[in-house]
Amino acid sequence: MTFSLFKAVLAFIALPGMFAGVIPALIVQYQNIAVSNLTAGLCLIVPGVLVLLWCVHDFLVSGHGTLAPWDPPKKLVVTGLYQYSRNPMYVSVILIISGWIVLFFSILLAVYGLILGSAFYLRVIFGEEPALTRQFGDQWLAYSKNVPRWLPNSLKF
């Protein structure tokens, strides 16, 4: 379990850490801009990070894998936030990027967010969903019929 946790943390740092943390920080540094709206920005960033951590936990515990393409879950994860959205990690990264945009009121960050969101969309539609269909077959097809791709229709707790 310790090695699996290490791999999960490493994948977290390498992927969402890079796309939702390092790259936006480099954009802000390049633009040399100051914080515009700390409270509103953090109101988006903090929940985004918490959602990511929850999903990493679910991938590790329920799926026996990580968010990394080189060590994906062995089991289809349908628990936690995956009951409401098939892609809560992507949604949370966009939420974090939105927080950066609000935090610094940056057009360049907004362009980055649009490009990243488009890349996520294409990756999911043309890469992940066909791969999940091959890997999990009918289980994936039933799950994808019942759970929306991005945002939940409603939350039933």
mmCIF file of C-alpha atoms in Angstrom, residues 37-156:
data_model
loop_
_atom_site.group_PDB
_atom_site.id
_atom_site.type_symbol
_atom_site.label_atom_id
_atom_site.label_comp_id
_atom_site.label_asym_id
_atom_site.label_seq_id
_atom_site.Cartn_x
_atom_site.Cartn_y
_atom_site.Cartn_z
ATOM 1 C CA ASN A 37 -9.299 38.912 -6.004
ATOM 2 C CA LEU A 38 -7.872 36.577 -3.368
ATOM 3 C CA THR A 39 -11.128 35.488 -1.744
ATOM 4 C CA ALA A 40 -12.999 34.652 -4.962
ATOM 5 C CA GLY A 41 -9.958 32.888 -6.428
ATOM 6 C CA LEU A 42 -9.477 30.722 -3.350
ATOM 7 C CA CYS A 43 -13.216 29.915 -3.310
ATOM 8 C CA LEU A 44 -12.592 28.102 -6.605
ATOM 9 C CA ILE A 45 -9.082 26.754 -6.026
ATOM 10 C CA VAL A 46 -9.619 25.161 -2.612
ATOM 11 C CA PRO A 47 -12.674 23.063 -3.591
ATOM 12 C CA GLY A 48 -10.893 22.085 -6.810
ATOM 13 C CA VAL A 49 -7.899 20.769 -4.878
ATOM 14 C CA LEU A 50 -10.151 18.946 -2.399
ATOM 15 C CA VAL A 51 -12.049 17.264 -5.247
ATOM 16 C CA LEU A 52 -8.763 16.191 -6.821
ATOM 17 C CA LEU A 53 -7.544 14.687 -3.559
ATOM 18 C CA TRP A 54 -10.849 12.848 -3.086
ATOM 19 C CA CYS A 55 -10.592 11.416 -6.608
ATOM 20 C CA VAL A 56 -6.973 10.352 -6.130
ATOM 21 C CA HIS A 57 -8.087 8.535 -2.979
ATOM 22 C CA ASP A 58 -10.931 6.793 -4.854
ATOM 23 C CA PHE A 59 -8.602 5.768 -7.680
ATOM 24 C CA LEU A 60 -6.143 4.327 -5.168
ATOM 25 C CA VAL A 61 -8.611 2.597 -2.827
ATOM 26 C CA SER A 62 -11.474 1.567 -5.133
ATOM 27 C CA GLY A 63 -9.638 1.326 -8.441
ATOM 28 C CA HIS A 64 -6.260 0.034 -7.241
ATOM 29 C CA GLY A 65 -4.391 2.523 -9.432
ATOM 30 C CA THR A 66 -3.570 6.168 -9.929
ATOM 31 C CA LEU A 67 -4.720 9.028 -12.125
ATOM 32 C CA ALA A 68 -1.637 8.550 -14.292
ATOM 33 C CA PRO A 69 -2.024 6.923 -17.715
ATOM 34 C CA TRP A 70 1.042 4.791 -16.921
ATOM 35 C CA ASP A 71 -0.672 3.322 -13.799
ATOM 36 C CA PRO A 72 -4.448 3.522 -14.322
ATOM 37 C CA PRO A 73 -7.029 1.941 -12.014
ATOM 38 C CA LYS A 74 -7.452 -1.810 -12.450
ATOM 39 C CA LYS A 75 -11.140 -1.590 -11.510
ATOM 40 C CA LEU A 76 -13.732 0.852 -12.820
ATOM 41 C CA VAL A 77 -14.187 3.548 -10.178
ATOM 42 C CA VAL A 78 -17.876 4.289 -9.646
ATOM 43 C CA THR A 79 -17.811 5.422 -6.013
ATOM 44 C CA GLY A 80 -17.434 8.826 -4.395
ATOM 45 C CA LEU A 81 -17.726 11.694 -6.845
ATOM 46 C CA TYR A 82 -17.698 9.214 -9.723
ATOM 47 C CA GLN A 83 -21.324 8.485 -8.862
ATOM 48 C CA TYR A 84 -22.181 11.980 -10.121
ATOM 49 C CA SER A 85 -19.629 12.710 -12.845
ATOM 50 C CA ARG A 86 -17.483 10.467 -15.011
ATOM 51 C CA ASN A 87 -14.694 13.064 -15.014
ATOM 52 C CA PRO A 88 -14.561 14.940 -11.718
ATOM 53 C CA MET A 89 -10.767 15.285 -11.921
ATOM 54 C CA TYR A 90 -10.904 17.185 -15.188
ATOM 55 C CA VAL A 91 -13.728 19.337 -13.841
ATOM 56 C CA SER A 92 -11.702 20.088 -10.726
ATOM 57 C CA VAL A 93 -8.614 21.075 -12.726
ATOM 58 C CA ILE A 94 -10.762 23.507 -14.736
ATOM 59 C CA LEU A 95 -12.194 24.793 -11.442
ATOM 60 C CA ILE A 96 -8.648 25.399 -10.168
ATOM 61 C CA ILE A 97 -7.662 27.160 -13.414
ATOM 62 C CA SER A 98 -10.813 29.295 -13.091
ATOM 63 C CA GLY A 99 -9.632 30.200 -9.608
ATOM 64 C CA TRP A 100 -6.269 31.289 -11.014
ATOM 65 C CA ILE A 101 -8.076 33.390 -13.624
ATOM 66 C CA VAL A 102 -10.179 35.118 -10.975
ATOM 67 C CA LEU A 103 -7.230 35.406 -8.606
ATOM 68 C CA PHE A 104 -5.108 37.290 -11.137
ATOM 69 C CA PHE A 105 -7.706 38.522 -13.659
ATOM 70 C CA SER A 106 -5.533 37.210 -16.462
ATOM 71 C CA ILE A 107 -6.595 36.909 -20.093
ATOM 72 C CA LEU A 108 -3.570 34.681 -20.778
ATOM 73 C CA LEU A 109 -4.697 32.297 -18.022
ATOM 74 C CA ALA A 110 -8.204 32.325 -19.537
ATOM 75 C CA VAL A 111 -6.768 31.358 -22.934
ATOM 76 C CA TYR A 112 -4.743 28.612 -21.246
ATOM 77 C CA GLY A 113 -7.917 27.383 -19.502
ATOM 78 C CA LEU A 114 -9.826 27.250 -22.790
ATOM 79 C CA ILE A 115 -7.024 25.358 -24.511
ATOM 80 C CA LEU A 116 -6.693 22.946 -21.586
ATOM 81 C CA GLY A 117 -10.460 22.405 -21.387
ATOM 82 C CA SER A 118 -10.581 21.676 -25.117
ATOM 83 C CA ALA A 119 -7.682 19.238 -24.784
ATOM 84 C CA PHE A 120 -9.457 17.488 -21.899
ATOM 85 C CA TYR A 121 -12.627 17.207 -23.971
ATOM 86 C CA LEU A 122 -10.789 15.683 -26.926
ATOM 87 C CA ARG A 123 -8.790 13.336 -24.700
ATOM 88 C CA VAL A 124 -11.921 12.044 -22.994
ATOM 89 C CA ILE A 125 -13.998 11.628 -26.168
ATOM 90 C CA PHE A 126 -11.354 10.172 -28.454
ATOM 91 C CA GLY A 127 -8.952 8.531 -26.004
ATOM 92 C CA GLU A 128 -10.274 7.605 -22.595
ATOM 93 C CA GLU A 129 -13.842 6.594 -23.374
ATOM 94 C CA PRO A 130 -12.906 4.180 -26.194
ATOM 95 C CA ALA A 131 -10.162 2.717 -23.970
ATOM 96 C CA LEU A 132 -12.574 2.296 -21.056
ATOM 97 C CA THR A 133 -15.082 0.621 -23.365
ATOM 98 C CA ARG A 134 -12.407 -1.876 -24.424
ATOM 99 C CA GLN A 135 -11.170 -2.431 -20.876
ATOM 100 C CA PHE A 136 -14.453 -2.628 -18.953
ATOM 101 C CA GLY A 137 -17.007 -3.431 -21.695
ATOM 102 C CA ASP A 138 -20.616 -3.643 -20.532
ATOM 103 C CA GLN A 139 -19.753 -2.329 -17.069
ATOM 104 C CA TRP A 140 -18.438 0.902 -18.612
ATOM 105 C CA LEU A 141 -21.330 1.189 -21.057
ATOM 106 C CA ALA A 142 -23.920 0.873 -18.268
ATOM 107 C CA TYR A 143 -22.020 3.347 -16.100
ATOM 108 C CA SER A 144 -21.639 5.881 -18.926
ATOM 109 C CA LYS A 145 -25.377 5.718 -19.675
ATOM 110 C CA ASN A 146 -26.262 6.550 -16.083
ATOM 111 C CA VAL A 147 -23.603 9.082 -15.102
ATOM 112 C CA PRO A 148 -23.029 12.361 -16.974
ATOM 113 C CA ARG A 149 -19.654 13.009 -18.540
ATOM 114 C CA TRP A 150 -18.881 16.333 -16.838
ATOM 115 C CA LEU A 151 -21.295 17.967 -14.412
ATOM 116 C CA PRO A 152 -23.900 16.115 -12.388
ATOM 117 C CA ASN A 153 -27.553 16.635 -13.255
ATOM 118 C CA SER A 154 -28.272 16.865 -9.532
ATOM 119 C CA LEU A 155 -26.629 15.747 -6.357
ATOM 120 C CA LYS A 156 -28.550 13.138 -4.377
#
